[in-house]
Amino acid sequence: MKNQISENQKLQKGIFKQGDLVNTKDMLLRMCKFYPNRPLLAELDNNKNVVQYDANQIFENTCALGDSLLNLNLAGKHIAIMAKNSIKYIFCELAVTNGVGIFVPIDKDAHAEHAQILLTKCKADALICDSIVLEKLKDVFSKCEKLKKIITIDKKIEGFDFVGDLIEQGKNLQEKNFLSLNVDCNKTCKILFTSGTTGANKGVELSQTNIVQNVHNFLDVVPYLKQNKTSLSVLPFHHSTEVNTHIYTRMADGKLIVICDSIKNFWRFLKKFHPNETIVVPMIANAIYKNIYTNNKNPKSFKRRLRLHKFLCFFGINPSRKIFKKEFEFLGGNFYNLIVGGAPLNATVAKGLNEVGITVCNGYGITECAPLVCMNTRIFDESVSMGTACPRLEVKLYNVENNVGELCVRGKNVSTGYFEDSESTSLVFDKDGYFHTGDLVETDKQGKIFLKGRKNNLIVLDNGKNVFPEEIEHKIESSMPYVKEVLVYDAEVLIGNQLQNVLCAGIFIEDESLRDRAKIESDFKALNSQISNYKRIAYVDILECEFEKTSSRKLKRTSAKNYHTTNKGVLI
């Protein structure tokens, strides 16, 4: 399937009048030409004061840092970064990826042993890090053979270079070479490690062509923000979505992005900066839904207002800001666009948010595609798809059975493979250049893509039936809103005097008062009555704590069986 270029692309203005972006340095130069003094990045400094940077300042600081890194003899080197989200982080990425070397973002919260593995795996010559990371990894550095240079980013530490100083020093250097550096747009400029939800982290190689193509893919399918509108950035920068798909696209679009340094500060930033949109994972979308619906202090009034809003919308009137003024206060008052990725969004949540006037865009991406593949920009029904593929991409289904096949993607945004791992690369690319995502999907006549689950997560029962655990998990979340986290898996359970392999669900209920075994048994029996026999849950583990998660807050599926018990749960 190959899509036509969308209406959105035809309407592109500003820096896109000169055609497609060549690389992110080209993007910076065009930004300085079309909106040089417009604030594009903002954050809170250490004193909680708002700091803003316009296009000219972003360009100047990036060039200065690039010149300083060259002056430190880091040309062509692998430069890793382990730091919280910040504007300086963006300067580092822009400088390194535009001719200095290869940029390698690593989770700042990775424990020392894991960090050592990744730093060694990516052959890091230098590391840019927060002071807290410096302290955590002090015993690791000597074990990383190639690592010779440490630079701090959040504050000065005696004996180490500091990003803030390097920027100022770069402005005063006599010899400035960064701007004139040749950027090979098809050469690896960034290595992103996969999240490791189902196995070991692999280093995905991305080029400037991959990155800027992703910018165009996003702007082809997501509605433009109007002039002077604000977007809030909250997801970790070491994953592909936030920088590639959020920061760069909104900078290119000339819109202000507020950098939130931690997911923990999300709600505070919403109230302080009054943003119009954000990109989040389903966990945050679920929390927004819960605050609007479940935690509503006057449910009867809320239901009446929902009916009134639906009635007025039928006649083309959208008074959501007035009708739901109280509900929108905790979102800052101006919020209207929520982009969700990382995992499928619960249909009830998507529909509920749309019904109060929040436009929900449900997207699908994967690191190897830099990451965006498809986006559903209109979710108003119970059947939530991932939308259609971005117009510049080609997609196909491989090994189709019962209308379900593996999603394969080809396009300029697709990586060329994994860093120094030709074996893994050969397993995911076919002879026609399609990347095999490992995700099983089905499509409808309009080309909309419905995600069924990961190929590696597929549960094959003794009777040969295939079970997509994600499908059942979504049904559990929809029918049992008190369940905060759930994973479905197969495992042995003691039934009578024998161990039998059955379909299980591990659930975490945050409110201890709702951990009623009789109610849980009743609710699962009710759910089982609505689904096929072979998909029915036979046993439920009730967890005392949350599942292990990746830094982007995805549940680690491989941890599900760590919490499993054979006879302490609830037999259904």
Coordinates of C-alpha atoms in Angstrom, one line a residue:
M1 CA 0.0 0.0 0.0
K2 CA 1.4 3.4 -0.9
N3 CA -0.4 6.6 0.1
Q4 CA -0.7 9.8 -1.8
I5 CA 0.8 13.0 -0.2
S6 CA -1.8 14.4 2.2
E7 CA -3.6 17.7 2.1
N8 CA -1.6 18.7 5.2
Q9 CA 1.6 18.6 3.2
K10 CA 0.1 20.8 0.4
L11 CA -0.6 23.4 3.1
Q12 CA 2.9 23.5 4.5
K13 CA 4.2 27.0 4.8
G14 CA 7.3 28.7 6.3
I15 CA 10.5 26.8 6.0
F16 CA 8.9 24.2 3.8
K17 CA 8.5 26.6 0.9
Q18 CA 12.1 25.7 -0.1
G19 CA 11.2 22.1 -0.4
D20 CA 12.0 19.1 1.9
L21 CA 14.5 19.5 4.6
V22 CA 18.0 18.2 3.9
N23 CA 19.1 17.7 7.5
T24 CA 18.5 19.4 10.9
K25 CA 21.3 21.9 10.2
D26 CA 19.3 23.0 7.1
M27 CA 16.2 23.1 9.4
L28 CA 18.0 25.5 11.8
L29 CA 19.2 27.8 8.9
R30 CA 15.6 28.0 7.5
M31 CA 14.2 28.7 11.0
C32 CA 16.6 31.6 11.4
K33 CA 15.4 32.9 8.0
F34 CA 11.7 32.6 8.4
Y35 CA 11.2 33.2 12.2
P36 CA 14.5 34.3 13.7
N37 CA 13.2 36.0 16.9
R38 CA 10.3 33.7 17.6
P39 CA 10.6 31.7 20.9
L40 CA 10.8 28.0 20.1
L41 CA 12.1 26.3 23.2
A42 CA 11.3 27.1 26.9
E43 CA 12.1 25.5 30.3
L44 CA 12.4 26.2 34.0
D45 CA 16.0 26.9 35.1
N46 CA 17.4 25.8 38.5
N47 CA 15.7 28.8 40.2
K48 CA 12.3 27.9 38.6
N49 CA 12.5 30.9 36.3
V50 CA 11.2 30.6 32.7
V51 CA 14.0 30.6 30.1
Q52 CA 13.2 30.9 26.4
Y53 CA 15.3 30.5 23.2
D54 CA 14.4 31.9 19.8
A55 CA 15.6 30.4 16.5
N56 CA 18.7 32.6 16.3
Q57 CA 19.7 31.7 19.9
I58 CA 19.2 28.0 19.2
F59 CA 21.4 28.2 16.1
E60 CA 24.1 30.3 17.8
N61 CA 24.4 27.9 20.8
T62 CA 24.4 24.8 18.6
C63 CA 27.2 26.2 16.4
A64 CA 29.2 27.3 19.4
L65 CA 28.9 23.9 21.1
G66 CA 29.8 22.2 17.8
D67 CA 32.9 24.3 17.5
S68 CA 34.0 23.5 21.1
L69 CA 33.4 19.8 20.6
L70 CA 35.6 19.9 17.5
N71 CA 38.2 21.9 19.5
L72 CA 38.2 19.0 22.0
N73 CA 39.2 16.6 19.2
L74 CA 35.8 14.8 19.2
A75 CA 35.3 14.9 15.4
G76 CA 34.1 11.5 14.2
K77 CA 33.7 10.2 17.8
H78 CA 30.8 8.4 19.4
I79 CA 29.4 10.8 22.0
A80 CA 26.8 9.3 24.4
I81 CA 24.5 11.3 26.7
M82 CA 22.8 10.3 29.9
A83 CA 20.9 13.3 31.2
K84 CA 17.4 14.6 32.0
N85 CA 15.4 16.5 29.4
S86 CA 16.7 20.0 28.9
I87 CA 17.3 22.6 26.2
K88 CA 21.1 22.0 26.5
Y89 CA 20.4 18.3 25.6
I90 CA 18.8 19.6 22.3
F91 CA 21.9 21.7 21.6
C92 CA 24.1 18.6 22.2
E93 CA 22.1 16.5 19.8
L94 CA 21.9 19.1 17.1
A95 CA 25.7 19.8 17.3
V96 CA 26.9 16.1 17.4
T97 CA 24.5 14.8 14.7
N98 CA 25.4 17.6 12.2
G99 CA 28.9 16.7 11.4
V100 CA 30.7 16.3 14.7
G101 CA 30.2 12.6 15.3
I102 CA 27.6 10.0 16.3
F103 CA 25.1 10.8 19.1
V104 CA 24.1 8.0 21.5
P105 CA 21.2 8.8 23.9
I106 CA 21.1 6.4 26.9
D107 CA 18.6 6.3 29.7
K108 CA 19.9 8.4 32.6
D109 CA 18.2 6.0 35.1
A110 CA 20.0 2.9 33.8
H111 CA 21.7 1.1 36.6
A112 CA 25.5 1.2 36.5
E113 CA 26.0 -2.4 35.2
H114 CA 23.5 -1.8 32.3
A115 CA 25.0 1.6 31.5
Q116 CA 28.4 0.0 31.2
I117 CA 27.1 -2.6 28.8
L118 CA 25.5 0.1 26.6
L119 CA 28.5 2.5 26.7
T120 CA 30.7 -0.4 25.7
K121 CA 28.3 -1.7 23.0
C122 CA 28.1 1.7 21.3
K123 CA 31.8 2.3 21.6
A124 CA 31.4 5.6 23.3
D125 CA 34.5 7.9 23.2
A126 CA 32.8 10.6 25.3
L127 CA 29.9 10.9 27.7
I128 CA 27.8 14.0 28.4
C129 CA 25.9 13.5 31.7
D130 CA 24.1 15.0 34.7
S131 CA 26.1 15.3 37.9
I132 CA 24.0 12.6 39.5
V133 CA 24.9 10.2 36.7
L134 CA 28.6 11.1 37.1
E135 CA 28.5 10.0 40.7
K136 CA 26.5 6.8 39.9
L137 CA 28.9 5.7 37.2
K138 CA 32.2 6.7 38.8
D139 CA 33.3 3.0 39.1
V140 CA 32.1 2.2 35.6
F141 CA 34.2 4.6 33.5
S142 CA 37.5 2.8 33.9
K143 CA 35.8 -0.4 32.6
C144 CA 34.7 1.3 29.3
E145 CA 37.8 0.9 27.2
K146 CA 37.2 3.7 24.7
L147 CA 35.6 6.2 27.0
K148 CA 38.1 9.0 27.5
K149 CA 36.1 12.2 27.9
I150 CA 33.4 13.1 30.4
I151 CA 31.3 16.4 30.1
T152 CA 28.7 17.5 32.6
I153 CA 25.5 19.1 31.4
D154 CA 23.5 20.3 34.4
K155 CA 26.2 22.0 36.5
K156 CA 29.9 22.5 36.8
I157 CA 32.0 19.8 38.4
E158 CA 35.7 20.4 39.1
G159 CA 37.9 18.4 36.8
F160 CA 35.3 18.1 34.0
D161 CA 34.2 20.2 31.0
F162 CA 30.7 21.7 31.3
V163 CA 28.3 22.1 28.4
G164 CA 27.4 25.7 29.5
D165 CA 31.1 26.7 29.4
L166 CA 31.7 25.0 26.1
I167 CA 28.9 27.0 24.5
E168 CA 30.4 30.3 25.7
Q169 CA 34.0 29.2 24.8
G170 CA 32.8 28.2 21.3
K171 CA 31.4 31.7 20.7
N172 CA 34.9 33.2 21.3
L173 CA 36.9 30.6 19.3
Q174 CA 38.9 32.2 16.5
E175 CA 38.6 29.1 14.4
K176 CA 35.0 28.2 13.7
N177 CA 34.5 25.1 11.6
F178 CA 31.2 23.6 12.6
L179 CA 29.0 25.6 10.2
S180 CA 31.1 24.6 7.2
L181 CA 31.2 20.9 8.1
N182 CA 29.9 18.6 5.4
V183 CA 27.0 16.5 6.6
D184 CA 26.7 13.1 4.9
C185 CA 22.9 12.7 5.3
N186 CA 23.0 9.0 4.6
K187 CA 25.7 8.2 7.2
T188 CA 24.8 7.2 10.7
C189 CA 24.6 10.2 13.0
K190 CA 22.6 8.7 15.9
I191 CA 22.3 5.4 17.6
L192 CA 19.2 4.7 19.6
F193 CA 18.9 1.7 21.7
T194 CA 15.6 -0.2 21.5
S195 CA 13.6 -0.2 24.8
G196 CA 14.2 -3.8 25.6
T197 CA 10.6 -4.7 26.5
T198 CA 11.0 -8.2 25.2
G199 CA 14.8 -8.7 25.1
A200 CA 18.2 -7.2 24.9
N201 CA 18.7 -3.6 23.7
K202 CA 19.8 -3.3 20.1
G203 CA 21.5 -0.1 18.7
V204 CA 19.4 1.3 15.8
E205 CA 21.4 3.4 13.4
L206 CA 19.7 6.5 12.1
S207 CA 20.9 9.1 9.6
Q208 CA 19.9 12.7 9.0
T209 CA 17.8 11.5 6.1
N210 CA 15.9 9.2 8.4
I211 CA 15.4 12.0 11.0
V212 CA 14.1 14.8 8.7
Q213 CA 12.0 12.3 6.7
N214 CA 10.3 11.6 10.0
V215 CA 9.7 15.3 10.5
H216 CA 7.8 15.4 7.2
N217 CA 5.9 12.2 8.0
F218 CA 4.6 13.7 11.2
L219 CA 3.6 17.1 9.6
D220 CA 1.9 15.2 6.7
V221 CA -0.6 13.6 9.1
V222 CA -0.9 15.7 12.3
P223 CA -2.9 18.9 12.2
Y224 CA -0.9 22.1 12.4
L225 CA -0.9 24.1 15.6
K226 CA -2.0 27.7 15.0
Q227 CA 0.3 30.6 15.4
N228 CA 1.5 31.3 19.0
K229 CA 0.3 27.9 20.3
T230 CA 2.4 25.8 22.7
S231 CA 3.3 22.1 23.0
L232 CA 4.6 20.4 26.1
S233 CA 7.4 18.0 25.9
V234 CA 7.5 15.3 28.6
L235 CA 8.6 11.9 27.3
P236 CA 12.3 10.9 27.8
F237 CA 14.7 12.3 25.1
H238 CA 16.6 9.0 24.8
H239 CA 13.7 7.4 23.0
S240 CA 13.0 8.2 19.3
T241 CA 9.6 9.7 19.7
E242 CA 10.2 12.8 21.7
V243 CA 13.1 14.5 19.9
N244 CA 12.6 13.1 16.4
T245 CA 8.8 13.4 16.3
H246 CA 8.0 16.1 18.8
I247 CA 10.8 18.6 19.3
Y248 CA 12.0 18.8 15.7
T249 CA 8.6 18.8 14.1
R250 CA 7.3 21.7 16.3
M251 CA 10.5 23.6 15.9
A252 CA 10.3 23.2 12.2
D253 CA 6.7 24.3 12.3
G254 CA 7.7 27.4 14.2
K255 CA 5.8 26.6 17.5
L256 CA 7.0 26.9 21.1
I257 CA 7.9 23.7 22.9
V258 CA 8.1 23.7 26.7
I259 CA 10.6 21.1 28.0
C260 CA 9.4 19.3 31.1
D261 CA 12.4 17.8 32.8
S262 CA 10.5 14.8 34.3
I263 CA 7.2 13.0 34.0
K264 CA 6.8 13.6 37.7
N265 CA 6.5 17.4 37.0
F266 CA 3.9 16.9 34.2
W267 CA 0.9 18.2 36.0
R268 CA 2.7 21.2 37.4
F269 CA 4.0 22.2 34.0
L270 CA 0.5 21.9 32.5
K271 CA -0.8 24.4 35.0
K272 CA 2.1 26.8 34.7
F273 CA 2.5 26.9 30.9
H274 CA -1.1 26.3 29.7
P275 CA 0.0 24.2 26.7
N276 CA -2.3 23.3 23.8
E277 CA -1.0 19.9 23.1
T278 CA 1.5 17.2 24.2
I279 CA 2.7 13.7 23.1
V280 CA 2.3 11.0 25.8
V281 CA 2.2 7.3 26.3
P282 CA -1.1 5.6 27.2
M283 CA -0.3 5.6 30.9
I284 CA -0.5 9.4 30.9
A285 CA -3.6 9.5 28.7
N286 CA -5.3 7.1 31.1
A287 CA -4.4 9.4 34.0
I288 CA -5.9 12.4 32.2
Y289 CA -9.1 10.4 31.5
K290 CA -9.2 9.3 35.1
N291 CA -9.0 12.9 36.4
I292 CA -11.8 14.0 34.1
Y293 CA -14.2 11.0 34.6
T294 CA -13.4 8.9 37.6
N295 CA -12.2 11.6 40.0
N296 CA -15.1 14.0 39.1
K297 CA -16.6 15.3 42.3
N298 CA -20.0 15.9 40.8
P299 CA -20.8 13.0 38.4
K300 CA -24.4 13.8 37.9
S301 CA -23.6 17.4 36.7
F302 CA -20.8 16.0 34.6
K303 CA -23.1 13.5 32.8
R304 CA -25.6 16.3 32.1
R305 CA -22.9 18.5 30.6
L306 CA -21.7 15.6 28.5
R307 CA -25.1 15.2 27.0
L308 CA -25.4 19.0 26.4
H309 CA -21.9 19.0 24.7
K310 CA -22.8 16.1 22.4
F311 CA -26.1 17.8 21.5
L312 CA -24.4 21.1 20.6
C313 CA -21.6 19.4 18.7
F314 CA -24.2 17.7 16.5
F315 CA -25.1 21.2 15.3
G316 CA -21.5 22.2 14.7
I317 CA -21.1 24.1 18.0
N318 CA -18.1 23.2 20.2
P319 CA -18.3 24.9 23.5
S320 CA -16.1 22.4 25.4
R321 CA -14.0 25.1 27.1
K322 CA -17.0 26.6 28.7
I323 CA -18.9 23.4 29.5
F324 CA -15.9 21.6 30.9
K325 CA -14.1 24.6 32.4
K326 CA -13.5 22.9 35.7
E327 CA -12.3 19.7 34.2
F328 CA -9.8 21.6 32.0
E329 CA -8.3 23.6 34.8
F330 CA -5.9 20.8 35.8
L331 CA -4.7 20.7 32.2
G332 CA -3.9 24.4 32.2
G333 CA -7.2 25.5 30.6
N334 CA -6.0 25.7 26.9
F335 CA -5.5 22.0 26.2
Y336 CA -7.1 20.5 23.1
N337 CA -4.8 18.1 21.3
L338 CA -3.4 14.8 22.7
I339 CA -1.0 12.7 20.6
V340 CA -0.6 9.1 22.0
G341 CA 2.1 6.6 21.0
G342 CA 4.2 3.8 22.4
A343 CA 1.3 1.4 22.8
P344 CA -2.3 1.1 21.7
L345 CA -4.7 3.5 23.5
N346 CA -7.7 2.0 25.3
A347 CA -10.8 2.6 23.1
T348 CA -12.9 3.9 26.1
V349 CA -10.2 6.4 27.0
A350 CA -9.9 7.7 23.4
K351 CA -13.7 8.0 23.0
G352 CA -14.1 9.7 26.4
L353 CA -11.4 12.3 25.8
N354 CA -12.9 13.1 22.4
E355 CA -16.3 13.6 24.0
V356 CA -15.0 16.4 26.2
G357 CA -13.3 18.2 23.4
I358 CA -9.8 16.8 23.4
T359 CA -8.7 15.7 19.9
V360 CA -6.9 12.4 20.3
C361 CA -4.3 11.3 17.7
N362 CA -3.3 7.7 18.2
G363 CA 0.0 6.9 16.5
Y364 CA 2.1 3.9 15.9
G365 CA 5.9 4.0 15.5
I366 CA 9.0 1.9 16.0
T367 CA 12.6 3.0 16.7
E368 CA 13.8 1.5 13.4
C369 CA 11.4 3.8 11.5
A370 CA 12.7 6.9 13.3
P371 CA 9.8 6.2 14.5
L372 CA 6.5 7.3 12.9
V373 CA 4.7 4.8 10.7
C374 CA 1.0 5.7 10.9
M375 CA -1.4 8.0 12.7
N376 CA -5.1 8.0 13.4
T377 CA -6.1 11.6 13.7
R378 CA -9.8 11.1 14.2
I379 CA -10.8 8.6 16.9
F380 CA -14.5 8.8 17.6
D381 CA -15.6 5.2 17.8
E382 CA -14.9 2.1 19.9
S383 CA -12.8 0.4 17.2
V384 CA -9.5 2.3 17.6
S385 CA -7.1 1.8 14.7
M386 CA -3.6 3.1 14.2
G387 CA -4.8 5.0 11.2
T388 CA -3.3 4.8 7.7
A389 CA 0.4 4.7 6.9
C390 CA 2.2 8.1 6.5
P391 CA 1.8 9.2 2.8
R392 CA 5.6 8.9 2.0
L393 CA 5.8 5.3 3.2
E394 CA 5.1 1.9 1.6
V395 CA 3.7 -0.8 3.8
K396 CA 2.8 -4.4 3.3
L397 CA 1.7 -7.4 5.3
Y398 CA 3.9 -10.5 5.4
N399 CA 2.8 -14.1 6.1
V400 CA -0.9 -13.3 6.3
E401 CA -3.1 -15.8 8.1
N402 CA -6.8 -15.1 8.9
N403 CA -6.3 -11.5 7.6
V404 CA -3.5 -10.9 10.1
G405 CA 0.1 -10.5 9.0
E406 CA 3.4 -8.9 10.0
L407 CA 3.6 -5.2 9.2
C408 CA 6.5 -4.3 6.9
V409 CA 7.7 -0.8 6.1
R410 CA 9.8 0.8 3.4
G411 CA 10.7 4.4 3.1
K412 CA 13.4 7.1 3.7
N413 CA 12.7 7.2 7.4
V414 CA 13.7 3.5 7.8
S415 CA 17.0 2.7 9.5
T416 CA 19.7 0.7 7.6
G417 CA 20.1 -1.6 10.5
Y418 CA 21.7 -2.2 13.9
F419 CA 25.1 -1.0 15.0
E420 CA 27.7 -3.8 14.5
D421 CA 25.0 -6.5 14.4
S422 CA 24.7 -7.7 10.9
E423 CA 22.9 -10.9 12.0
S424 CA 20.0 -9.1 13.7
T425 CA 19.9 -6.7 10.7
S426 CA 19.6 -9.5 8.2
L427 CA 16.7 -11.0 10.2
V428 CA 14.5 -7.9 9.9
F429 CA 15.1 -6.7 6.3
D430 CA 13.9 -8.6 3.2
K431 CA 15.4 -8.6 -0.3
D432 CA 13.0 -5.8 -1.3
G433 CA 14.2 -3.4 1.4
Y434 CA 11.2 -3.7 3.6
F435 CA 11.7 -3.6 7.4
H436 CA 9.8 -6.3 9.2
T437 CA 8.5 -4.7 12.4
G438 CA 7.6 -7.8 14.3
D439 CA 4.1 -6.3 14.9
L440 CA 1.1 -8.3 13.8
V441 CA -1.7 -6.2 12.3
E442 CA -4.8 -6.4 10.1
T443 CA -6.1 -3.8 7.7
D444 CA -9.5 -2.7 6.4
K445 CA -10.6 -1.6 3.0
Q446 CA -9.6 2.0 3.7
G447 CA -6.0 1.0 4.6
K448 CA -6.5 1.6 8.3
I449 CA -4.1 -0.5 10.4
F450 CA -5.3 -2.4 13.5
L451 CA -2.5 -3.6 15.8
K452 CA -3.1 -7.1 17.1
G453 CA 0.2 -7.5 19.0
R454 CA 3.9 -8.3 18.9
K455 CA 4.8 -11.4 17.0
N456 CA 7.1 -12.4 19.8
N457 CA 4.3 -12.0 22.3
L458 CA 1.9 -14.3 20.5
I459 CA 0.7 -17.1 22.7
V460 CA 0.2 -20.4 20.9
L461 CA -2.0 -22.7 22.9
D462 CA -1.8 -26.5 23.1
N463 CA -4.8 -26.7 20.7
G464 CA -2.9 -24.6 18.1
K465 CA -5.0 -21.5 18.6
N466 CA -3.2 -18.1 18.6
V467 CA -3.9 -15.6 21.4
F468 CA -2.8 -12.0 21.2
P469 CA -2.3 -11.0 24.8
E470 CA -2.7 -7.3 24.1
E471 CA -6.2 -7.8 22.8
I472 CA -7.3 -9.4 26.0
E473 CA -5.5 -6.8 28.1
H474 CA -7.4 -4.0 26.4
K475 CA -10.7 -5.8 27.2
I476 CA -9.7 -6.2 30.9
E477 CA -8.8 -2.5 31.1
S478 CA -12.1 -1.4 29.5
S479 CA -14.3 -3.7 31.6
M480 CA -12.4 -3.3 34.9
P481 CA -11.4 0.4 35.3
Y482 CA -10.0 -0.3 38.8
V483 CA -7.2 -2.4 37.3
K484 CA -4.2 -0.1 36.9
E485 CA -1.9 -2.6 35.1
V486 CA -2.4 -5.9 33.5
L487 CA -0.3 -8.5 31.5
V488 CA -1.7 -11.7 30.0
Y489 CA 0.5 -14.7 29.6
D490 CA 0.4 -18.5 29.7
A491 CA 1.9 -20.4 32.7
E492 CA 1.4 -23.5 34.8
V493 CA -1.3 -23.4 37.6
L494 CA -2.1 -26.0 40.2
I495 CA -5.6 -27.2 39.4
G496 CA -6.7 -30.0 41.7
N497 CA -3.5 -32.0 42.2
Q498 CA -2.0 -31.3 38.8
L499 CA -0.1 -28.4 37.2
Q500 CA -1.8 -27.3 34.0
N501 CA -0.6 -24.7 31.4
V502 CA -3.4 -22.1 31.2
L503 CA -4.0 -18.5 30.2
C504 CA -3.3 -16.2 33.1
A505 CA -3.6 -12.5 33.9
G506 CA -1.4 -10.6 36.3
I507 CA -3.1 -7.5 37.6
F508 CA -2.1 -4.6 39.8
I509 CA -4.9 -2.7 41.6
E510 CA -3.6 0.5 43.2
D511 CA -6.5 0.9 45.7
E512 CA -6.1 -2.0 48.2
S513 CA -9.7 -1.7 49.2
L514 CA -10.7 -2.9 45.6
R515 CA -8.6 -6.1 45.8
D516 CA -11.7 -8.1 46.5
R517 CA -11.1 -11.7 45.3
A518 CA -14.8 -12.4 45.0
K519 CA -15.4 -9.3 42.8
I520 CA -12.4 -10.0 40.7
E521 CA -13.5 -13.6 40.1
S522 CA -17.0 -12.3 39.2
D523 CA -15.7 -9.7 36.8
F524 CA -13.4 -12.1 35.0
K525 CA -16.2 -14.6 34.6
A526 CA -18.4 -11.9 33.1
L527 CA -15.5 -11.0 30.7
N528 CA -15.0 -14.6 29.8
S529 CA -18.6 -15.0 28.8
Q530 CA -18.1 -12.3 26.1
I531 CA -15.1 -13.8 24.4
S532 CA -14.1 -17.0 22.6
N533 CA -13.5 -20.1 24.8
Y534 CA -9.8 -20.3 23.9
K535 CA -9.2 -16.6 24.9
R536 CA -10.7 -17.0 28.4
I537 CA -8.6 -16.2 31.4
A538 CA -8.4 -19.2 33.8
Y539 CA -6.3 -17.8 36.6
V540 CA -5.5 -14.3 38.0
D541 CA -2.5 -13.2 40.0
I542 CA -3.2 -10.2 42.1
L543 CA 0.1 -8.2 42.5
E544 CA 1.1 -6.3 45.5
C545 CA 3.3 -3.9 43.4
E546 CA 3.5 -2.6 39.9
F547 CA 5.1 -4.4 37.0
E548 CA 8.7 -3.5 36.0
K549 CA 8.8 -0.8 33.4
T550 CA 11.1 0.7 30.8
S551 CA 12.1 4.3 31.1
S552 CA 9.3 5.3 28.7
R553 CA 6.8 3.6 31.2
K554 CA 6.1 0.6 29.0
L555 CA 5.4 -2.6 31.0
K556 CA 8.2 -5.1 30.7
R557 CA 6.4 -8.1 29.4
T558 CA 9.3 -10.4 30.3
S559 CA 8.7 -9.6 33.9
A560 CA 5.2 -11.0 34.0
K561 CA 6.1 -14.5 35.0
N562 CA 8.4 -13.2 37.8
Y563 CA 5.3 -12.3 39.7
H564 CA 3.4 -15.5 38.9
T565 CA 2.2 -18.0 41.6
T566 CA 0.8 -21.4 40.8
N567 CA -1.8 -21.5 43.6
K568 CA -2.1 -18.1 45.4
G569 CA -4.2 -16.4 42.8
V570 CA -7.8 -16.6 41.8
L571 CA -9.1 -19.5 39.7
I572 CA -11.7 -18.4 37.3

